Amino acid sequence: MGSEVALVSTRCSETGRLNLHGCKLMALPEAVFFLLRPAAETLVEIDLSANLLKRFSPKLCLFPALQTLIIHSNKISALPDELPLLTSLQTLDFSDCQFEEFPAVIHSVPTLTLVRCNNNRIAHVDPAALHASPLQRLELSGNPISPEALLALQSGPVTVHF
């Protein structure tokens, strides 16, 4: 097991990507954060999709070079207030999770241009906040948003897919 963890750490340092897709994780082990510390400035993508995560660890926000964060197909229902610490984040995918509200903290990430939040239970997105954010594309298919609300979202500069 120790050699496998070291291999993951080495690959992450070499590629700038951490792929823990489908590992049946219920939480992110502390050892992952310890081993990734040397790669903190070069880690550009983390894929934690298709796990059993119920909580988004704020420690994931300690990677300033992170550009893509994929957490779809988990049991997560909220994002941490620390999300704006991801000062390079461009793409966030939290589709197929358990969000009932569109996370307002997303509007505080100045580099975020693409958000995928398909197949959640999001019924409302504030059009004014969305249009004031740096987002360029928002994917909302499979959410219970009314046609009137979708029309309001589409009237601004953000491309909204539903």
XYZ file of C-alpha atoms in Angstrom:
162
model
C 0.000 0.000 0.000
C 2.831 2.406 0.869
C 4.465 1.905 -2.528
C 1.124 2.552 -4.272
C 0.718 5.843 -2.396
C 4.278 6.838 -3.300
C 3.559 6.003 -6.950
C 0.451 8.204 -6.922
C 2.507 11.027 -5.425
C 5.256 10.615 -8.025
C 2.798 10.509 -10.926
C 1.025 13.559 -9.584
C 4.310 15.469 -9.390
C 5.152 14.489 -12.954
C 1.756 15.092 -14.576
C 0.184 17.766 -12.386
C -2.944 15.616 -12.179
C -4.423 13.531 -9.378
C -6.979 10.952 -10.504
C -8.864 9.197 -7.698
C -11.933 8.486 -9.832
C -14.040 5.565 -8.613
C -11.906 4.661 -5.595
C -14.942 4.314 -3.278
C -13.554 7.038 -1.012
C -15.856 8.175 1.792
C -13.350 10.864 2.759
C -10.046 12.058 1.420
C -7.246 10.499 3.490
C -4.969 12.940 5.315
C -2.005 11.129 3.768
C -3.068 12.413 0.347
C -2.680 16.024 1.472
C 0.661 15.258 3.104
C 2.004 13.529 -0.003
C 0.730 16.232 -2.338
C 2.303 19.076 -0.403
C 5.390 19.115 -2.704
C 3.086 19.310 -5.737
C 0.931 22.126 -4.344
C 2.277 24.672 -6.836
C 2.058 22.370 -9.867
C -1.151 20.385 -9.322
C -3.569 21.542 -12.043
C -6.295 18.880 -11.967
C -7.980 16.763 -9.308
C -10.560 14.144 -10.242
C -12.506 12.761 -7.274
C -15.528 11.707 -9.294
C -17.593 8.575 -8.697
C -16.712 8.158 -5.033
C -18.810 8.189 -1.865
C -17.725 11.608 -0.604
C -20.314 13.429 1.512
C -18.200 16.466 2.274
C -15.890 18.688 0.266
C -12.713 19.024 2.297
C -11.590 22.668 2.618
C -8.024 21.303 2.367
C -8.672 20.853 -1.351
C -8.525 24.643 -1.550
C -4.816 24.651 -0.656
C -3.663 24.059 -4.225
C -3.362 27.517 -5.829
C -2.405 26.182 -9.281
C -5.498 23.956 -9.497
C -7.382 24.695 -12.722
C -9.843 21.794 -12.907
C -11.728 20.170 -10.045
C -13.995 17.233 -10.822
C -16.171 16.005 -7.960
C -19.202 14.725 -9.864
C -21.098 11.583 -8.832
C -20.588 11.973 -5.084
C -22.945 12.714 -2.183
C -21.624 16.254 -1.684
C -24.256 18.954 -1.109
C -22.171 22.067 -0.353
C -18.913 23.770 -1.278
C -16.602 25.299 1.324
C -16.248 29.028 1.924
C -12.540 28.566 1.160
C -13.230 27.884 -2.546
C -11.998 31.370 -3.625
C -8.513 30.332 -2.423
C -8.335 28.316 -5.652
C -7.062 31.356 -7.524
C -6.438 29.474 -10.788
C -9.628 27.392 -10.860
C -11.280 27.528 -14.275
C -13.493 24.420 -14.369
C -15.636 22.935 -11.619
C -17.821 19.876 -12.150
C -20.216 18.878 -9.364
C -22.827 17.160 -11.516
C -24.758 14.188 -10.132
C -24.290 15.217 -6.514
C -26.907 16.320 -3.967
C -26.933 20.110 -4.264
C -30.296 21.733 -3.599
C -28.998 25.289 -3.911
C -26.567 26.835 -6.341
C -23.482 27.594 -4.213
C -23.099 31.376 -3.872
C -19.369 30.956 -3.155
C -18.895 30.130 -6.849
C -19.404 33.802 -7.685
C -16.336 34.635 -5.558
C -13.878 32.598 -7.629
C -12.490 35.188 -10.060
C -11.004 32.725 -12.575
C -13.902 30.260 -12.780
C -15.299 30.148 -16.323
C -17.086 26.781 -16.556
C -19.398 25.159 -13.997
C -21.087 21.838 -14.583
C -23.840 21.117 -12.073
C -26.113 18.849 -14.076
C -28.482 16.405 -12.379
C -28.690 17.931 -8.932
C -31.777 19.360 -7.227
C -31.022 23.022 -7.859
C -34.250 24.959 -8.343
C -32.903 28.515 -8.432
C -29.827 30.436 -9.582
C -29.648 34.169 -8.899
C -29.467 35.766 -12.383
C -27.917 39.024 -11.140
C -25.125 37.237 -9.275
C -24.542 34.910 -12.221
C -24.275 37.739 -14.735
C -21.884 39.650 -12.455
C -19.586 36.640 -12.099
C -16.721 35.739 -14.449
C -18.520 32.551 -15.535
C -18.778 32.029 -19.269
C -20.672 28.728 -19.285
C -23.070 27.111 -16.817
C -24.476 23.622 -17.357
C -27.739 22.985 -15.489
C -29.477 20.101 -17.264
C -31.483 17.750 -15.088
C -32.242 20.346 -12.387
C -35.807 21.418 -11.477
C -35.480 25.011 -12.688
C -38.632 26.629 -14.013
C -38.770 27.799 -17.651
C -39.182 31.399 -16.444
C -36.033 31.170 -14.311
C -34.087 29.654 -17.213
C -35.199 32.501 -19.451
C -33.884 35.039 -16.909
C -30.566 33.178 -16.742
C -30.190 33.155 -20.506
C -30.686 36.906 -20.845
C -27.139 37.694 -19.717
C -23.577 37.138 -20.909
C -23.239 33.617 -19.473
C -24.025 30.726 -21.798
C -26.486 28.522 -19.913
C -27.119 24.938 -20.999
C -30.096 23.026 -19.657
